[in-house]
């Protein structure tokens, strides 16, 4: 395995220094004075020779020994799993199966590379390569997943467990990784001392050994506690804890002395027993000695000076202890005592006392008088001013007290004096150049003075270089303080007072704006209100909270500005009101899709052209009303257009009836009840009353002609009644009785109305009170109708039970489809309950329960149904299967309509999947012709074509005729073949449009048939329209064809090819203009086509237009023929300057003089020759101009060239000098005489393959 040494900068430096020690001289190649080149051996030191003995080999000679060995980051380890410990022993699956999957998973998880091999004893060898951490993790995974696991327990004292775990569990993790085991230590609350180890036998042994070692180490350690008076602790610790540290270091014992703040006397010793005993003995000795020798004195020191005696972090006490060996005891801070006790040897107490007083008096407290408003200027921005003083004198503490006109200084006397002088000078300077002013402004104006996001106050601060303190809202203070430059303070004060007085003169106005307009005025993301605020910056506009449902918008600001803003907003609201006019247009539901148009085209067009918002009801809604919103005139225009679409589509008539406006409200009724009843009764006509207050008497009725006439009569009759003598009565009846009271098709109620002349109005599904029935008319008629209705209602309330006989064979008809027939009977006849006997019983008794009249009517209806069933016949209608889908209509709508209209059942046959073609001959068997097979009657209809109709005979016949009317008919229309593709249109759009418009299917023959016949298939009623539409389209296409023929006129113009580029123009500008102006196509000859005449230009279009285009081209040619070309000599060095950046300068010259200037291409014979082309006078002027430019630019070029002589050559040019390369002396190849040719026969110089060569010492050491 080969290894590669990487030479780093450091190792190379060492290598070079090693060479220097061997007196190797290296030549500096870049030095100005060239010295001799290095020798070969100096430049390339030889590798160490193979050592004669091991001793010499151990110390490699030469400079290479200086290079540090580089450790490989990737390591390789091999693990063995014996056969008996292998988890997966299936010999047939080596390299696959679960074992291989696990190895892949370990490689992905750890990033290590695994190689498996099987030993002769069937043990598993695993080679793991990778970084050390990855290899260790992989090893743990291999042991856990590929090796059978064993477990063992080891018991060690509970108090030793924490040493096995280590800090943050690191020691345990390390142990598990090293031994590839899982170690489980019982929890602290578990009394067990057993540690469980899981892994391989080898791993368990290793782990067990390590745990017992840790425990044994802890067994050697002991803990001892020594009780020592607190006052002697400083003597044991020594100054700065030096003494105790010394004892700990010497004995290897840990000594824990409680800190002064903790009131404990116990000193704890931890360590190995022998060393611990030594430490305890030494501490005891110190304690006993100090107890005997020391004495105390008590002195009084001011409480304020105690902290100076203690010093920062107790340093002063430690200093005294170090100098004198005396301990100073200070009373706690919460004690009022001023007595300080000194404890030590008598002869040293005097010196210690002097030290204590020196420390106490070394610090002084002083104060400087300074107005409190100046404090922050003294401190400076972010404490900059104060930092200068504290940096010079770090021991001085400066304290500012808010509200007090003084600054307190505390620290060493000398430093305090210096700091005091500096602060006094600062205060004097600030008093001379600073001033302050206080103004009273009502606190309610403070936030307006500050402005939005502090805009106003920040402007004042920046403008006048002052500080303005406005008290916070919660203080409710009126006092504003201004501090800074005296002049600035006065100006700021003046401006603030002006602002305040202006605010006091402010006006607040409440503007009433309907809340529905608030969001529109504010605009999306507040855009519109921002514009208003920018227009009136001095006015504050406040909108109410939407939750308060208030219409009051508050404006506040200067009186004039508020008035202007009010007018502006009122105008805006007026525009909104004008644009929010709304009108409802009732349009029959079936025409909504026509109003919308394909892809919403119609409605979009109406919206855009009328500038209105048009809302249509949802498809699934029963509403027919379309709502138009916008300006009144625009709404009316949109309404007119929508009504026009409806009128065009249907036989809709519109009638205007004059009814006095005072009667309108009574005719409409509460929530439109009366008018709605007339509209519903007359087939859903639309009745439109003029808006209230308009004074108009005109009422519009719109709908089918017959229904409109009926509604008109009823409306006039009702109006007449109202005008003469109107009387109204309300009755109440259960909603389920209403249908019975109205009767089938309104028969019952019509009878009452005809008898009495009164109008009876039933509630609609939208009315809240579903029991209320209103009777209107003359008093006499109303009372009579009321009497009749009350009798009917009374009879309905009288519940009876009755029965009738119904043949069981008819029972199924009544109960199928979840009893739909019975439900219809119950709805129609006052909720009567009809009970049929259970299926399976042969009873024919049917029970009816309900109001007497309802029961009788229901019995009558059931009898009618039975008669229909008994009279029912089944007829067949033969219609080819291919038309069935068309007859059914979308979602079976057409067939459903027929079943409803004629009261019949229609059944379509099953679809025949693969119908055999009629022309196919009968299959012959065994070669016999005819056989015994039955003859097929081709005239009889197929089973799949027969539709079965069931019902009464006359109704079946009518339904049959209706079905046959739905059978599509096919007609043929002759259309010239060449027009077919235009009829089909792009991607079939044209033909699809016609098919949608006329509701037919149009079949165009395949192109290969070359047929002129187009077939149209559809309902007979649609075919004529479709044929007319198709022929109309043919006429249009023929007209277009004729026009196309006229547009195809061709005219050829002969123009010299040299003029072609000028006719085309820059980027085709000139020719494009001619093409656009004359609506023609102009074709130039292809330069590459030799067969094409190069001077022919072809113009295609209308004859008149082609002639006009030809004249325009010839005019350009005429102008070009007048042009001349002149060559002018321009020094090539100025060409670039004249052309300019991206040709900008030369284009400007060409546009100005109306000429074309061509410069020579690179490699031209004459690089100075420039060609100018144009009208003679223009060419002369252009040449004069460019010659003047040449003269001007040439002077600059000459000056630059003169300067180049004195300028140093660039590094790039210098580098072009030939390099000698790397030169060495005494190289092996130079030792032989170069003139002598090498010896070709020498086996040393030219060894043959496979031949033995005499050993030769090489520069890089012997070959291996």
Short mmCIF file of N, CA and C in Angstrom, two decimals, residues 678-742:
data_model
loop_
_atom_site.label_atom_id
_atom_site.label_comp_id
_atom_site.label_asym_id
_atom_site.label_seq_id
_atom_site.Cartn_x
_atom_site.Cartn_y
_atom_site.Cartn_z
N UNK A 678 -101.00 37.81 -9.11
CA UNK A 678 -101.45 38.04 -10.50
C UNK A 678 -100.40 37.52 -11.48
N UNK A 679 -99.10 37.81 -11.17
CA UNK A 679 -98.00 37.39 -12.05
C UNK A 679 -97.96 35.87 -12.19
N UNK A 680 -98.13 35.16 -11.06
CA UNK A 680 -98.07 33.69 -11.09
C UNK A 680 -99.28 33.11 -11.82
N UNK A 681 -100.44 33.74 -11.59
CA UNK A 681 -101.68 33.25 -12.20
C UNK A 681 -101.65 33.42 -13.72
N UNK A 682 -100.95 34.46 -14.17
CA UNK A 682 -100.92 34.76 -15.61
C UNK A 682 -99.62 34.27 -16.26
N UNK A 683 -99.16 33.09 -15.88
CA UNK A 683 -98.01 32.44 -16.56
C UNK A 683 -96.68 33.11 -16.32
N UNK A 684 -96.54 33.81 -15.20
CA UNK A 684 -95.24 34.38 -14.85
C UNK A 684 -94.88 35.63 -15.61
N UNK A 685 -95.90 36.45 -15.98
CA UNK A 685 -95.60 37.72 -16.66
C UNK A 685 -94.85 38.64 -15.68
N UNK A 686 -94.19 39.66 -16.22
CA UNK A 686 -93.49 40.63 -15.37
C UNK A 686 -94.28 41.92 -15.35
N UNK A 687 -94.61 42.38 -14.15
CA UNK A 687 -95.36 43.65 -14.01
C UNK A 687 -94.45 44.63 -13.31
N UNK A 688 -94.17 45.78 -13.96
CA UNK A 688 -93.22 46.76 -13.44
C UNK A 688 -93.95 48.06 -13.10
N UNK A 689 -93.90 48.44 -11.82
CA UNK A 689 -94.50 49.69 -11.36
C UNK A 689 -93.42 50.77 -11.33
N UNK A 690 -93.79 52.05 -11.61
CA UNK A 690 -92.77 53.12 -11.55
C UNK A 690 -92.29 53.31 -10.11
N UNK A 691 -91.09 53.92 -9.96
CA UNK A 691 -90.52 54.11 -8.61
C UNK A 691 -91.40 55.06 -7.81
N UNK A 692 -91.43 54.84 -6.49
CA UNK A 692 -92.29 55.63 -5.60
C UNK A 692 -91.84 57.09 -5.61
N UNK A 693 -92.80 57.97 -5.72
CA UNK A 693 -92.49 59.40 -5.70
C UNK A 693 -92.24 59.98 -7.08
N UNK A 694 -92.22 59.12 -8.11
CA UNK A 694 -91.95 59.63 -9.47
C UNK A 694 -93.19 60.33 -10.05
N UNK A 695 -94.38 59.99 -9.50
CA UNK A 695 -95.62 60.62 -9.96
C UNK A 695 -96.19 60.00 -11.22
N UNK A 696 -95.46 59.02 -11.79
CA UNK A 696 -95.92 58.38 -13.03
C UNK A 696 -97.03 57.37 -12.73
N UNK A 697 -98.02 57.29 -13.66
CA UNK A 697 -99.14 56.34 -13.51
C UNK A 697 -98.94 55.09 -14.37
N UNK A 698 -97.87 55.07 -15.16
CA UNK A 698 -97.69 53.99 -16.14
C UNK A 698 -97.15 52.72 -15.49
N UNK A 699 -97.89 51.61 -15.68
CA UNK A 699 -97.47 50.30 -15.19
C UNK A 699 -97.19 49.45 -16.43
N UNK A 700 -96.01 48.80 -16.47
CA UNK A 700 -95.62 48.02 -17.65
C UNK A 700 -95.82 46.53 -17.38
N UNK A 701 -96.48 45.86 -18.35
CA UNK A 701 -96.66 44.40 -18.25
C UNK A 701 -95.91 43.78 -19.43
N UNK A 702 -95.04 42.81 -19.13
CA UNK A 702 -94.22 42.20 -20.18
C UNK A 702 -94.34 40.69 -20.10
N UNK A 703 -94.45 40.02 -21.27
CA UNK A 703 -94.55 38.57 -21.31
C UNK A 703 -95.20 38.10 -22.59
N UNK A 704 -95.52 36.79 -22.68
CA UNK A 704 -96.22 36.30 -23.88
C UNK A 704 -97.56 37.04 -24.06
N UNK A 705 -97.93 37.32 -25.33
CA UNK A 705 -99.08 38.19 -25.64
C UNK A 705 -100.35 37.77 -24.90
N UNK A 706 -100.68 36.48 -24.90
CA UNK A 706 -101.92 35.99 -24.29
C UNK A 706 -101.92 36.26 -22.78
N UNK A 707 -100.77 35.94 -22.12
CA UNK A 707 -100.68 36.13 -20.67
C UNK A 707 -100.71 37.60 -20.29
N UNK A 708 -100.12 38.45 -21.15
CA UNK A 708 -100.09 39.90 -20.88
C UNK A 708 -101.51 40.44 -20.88
N UNK A 709 -102.30 40.00 -21.86
CA UNK A 709 -103.70 40.46 -21.96
C UNK A 709 -104.49 40.07 -20.72
N UNK A 710 -104.28 38.83 -20.28
CA UNK A 710 -104.98 38.30 -19.10
C UNK A 710 -104.60 39.11 -17.85
N UNK A 711 -103.30 39.37 -17.69
CA UNK A 711 -102.81 40.13 -16.53
C UNK A 711 -103.34 41.55 -16.55
N UNK A 712 -103.44 42.12 -17.77
CA UNK A 712 -103.92 43.51 -17.91
C UNK A 712 -105.36 43.61 -17.41
N UNK A 713 -106.20 42.63 -17.83
CA UNK A 713 -107.60 42.61 -17.41
C UNK A 713 -107.72 42.55 -15.89
N UNK A 714 -106.95 41.59 -15.30
CA UNK A 714 -107.01 41.39 -13.85
C UNK A 714 -106.54 42.63 -13.11
N UNK A 715 -105.46 43.25 -13.61
CA UNK A 715 -104.89 44.43 -12.94
C UNK A 715 -105.87 45.59 -12.98
N UNK A 716 -106.50 45.81 -14.16
CA UNK A 716 -107.47 46.91 -14.30
C UNK A 716 -108.70 46.65 -13.44
N UNK A 717 -109.12 45.37 -13.38
CA UNK A 717 -110.28 45.00 -12.57
C UNK A 717 -109.99 45.28 -11.09
N UNK A 718 -108.80 44.88 -10.66
CA UNK A 718 -108.40 45.08 -9.27
C UNK A 718 -108.30 46.56 -8.95
N UNK A 719 -107.76 47.33 -9.90
CA UNK A 719 -107.62 48.79 -9.70
C UNK A 719 -109.00 49.43 -9.59
N UNK A 720 -109.90 48.93 -10.41
CA UNK A 720 -111.28 49.48 -10.40
C UNK A 720 -111.94 49.20 -9.06
N UNK A 721 -111.73 47.96 -8.59
CA UNK A 721 -112.29 47.58 -7.29
C UNK A 721 -111.72 48.47 -6.19
N UNK A 722 -110.39 48.67 -6.25
CA UNK A 722 -109.72 49.48 -5.23
C UNK A 722 -110.25 50.90 -5.24
N UNK A 723 -110.50 51.39 -6.49
CA UNK A 723 -110.91 52.78 -6.63
C UNK A 723 -112.33 52.97 -6.12
N UNK A 724 -113.19 51.98 -6.48
CA UNK A 724 -114.60 52.11 -6.07
C UNK A 724 -114.73 51.85 -4.58
N UNK A 725 -114.58 50.59 -4.21
CA UNK A 725 -114.76 50.29 -2.79
C UNK A 725 -114.01 48.99 -2.51
N UNK A 726 -112.88 49.14 -1.89
CA UNK A 726 -112.04 47.96 -1.63
C UNK A 726 -112.26 47.49 -0.21
N UNK A 727 -112.38 46.16 -0.07
CA UNK A 727 -112.59 45.57 1.26
C UNK A 727 -111.68 44.34 1.35
N UNK A 728 -111.00 44.16 2.47
CA UNK A 728 -110.03 43.05 2.61
C UNK A 728 -110.30 42.29 3.89
N UNK A 729 -110.21 40.96 3.79
CA UNK A 729 -110.39 40.09 4.98
C UNK A 729 -109.27 39.04 4.94
N UNK A 730 -108.75 38.71 6.14
CA UNK A 730 -107.71 37.66 6.25
C UNK A 730 -108.31 36.41 6.86
N UNK A 731 -107.98 35.27 6.28
CA UNK A 731 -108.43 33.96 6.81
C UNK A 731 -107.19 33.14 7.14
N UNK A 732 -107.34 32.13 8.00
CA UNK A 732 -106.20 31.27 8.32
C UNK A 732 -106.57 29.81 8.05
N UNK A 733 -105.66 29.10 7.39
CA UNK A 733 -105.86 27.66 7.11
C UNK A 733 -104.50 26.98 7.09
N UNK A 734 -104.50 25.69 7.49
CA UNK A 734 -103.22 24.95 7.51
C UNK A 734 -102.63 24.93 6.11
N UNK A 735 -101.29 25.08 6.01
CA UNK A 735 -100.67 25.13 4.66
C UNK A 735 -100.97 23.90 3.80
N UNK A 736 -101.14 22.72 4.45
CA UNK A 736 -101.38 21.51 3.65
C UNK A 736 -102.76 21.52 2.99
N UNK A 737 -103.69 22.40 3.48
CA UNK A 737 -105.04 22.49 2.88
C UNK A 737 -105.03 23.38 1.64
N UNK A 738 -103.98 24.24 1.50
CA UNK A 738 -104.01 25.27 0.46
C UNK A 738 -104.16 24.67 -0.93
N UNK A 739 -103.39 23.60 -1.22
CA UNK A 739 -103.46 23.01 -2.55
C UNK A 739 -104.87 22.50 -2.86
N UNK A 740 -105.50 21.90 -1.83
CA UNK A 740 -106.85 21.37 -2.04
C UNK A 740 -107.83 22.52 -2.26
N UNK A 741 -107.66 23.61 -1.52
CA UNK A 741 -108.54 24.77 -1.66
C UNK A 741 -108.39 25.39 -3.05
N UNK A 742 -107.14 25.43 -3.54
CA UNK A 742 -106.87 26.00 -4.88
C UNK A 742 -107.43 25.05 -5.95
#
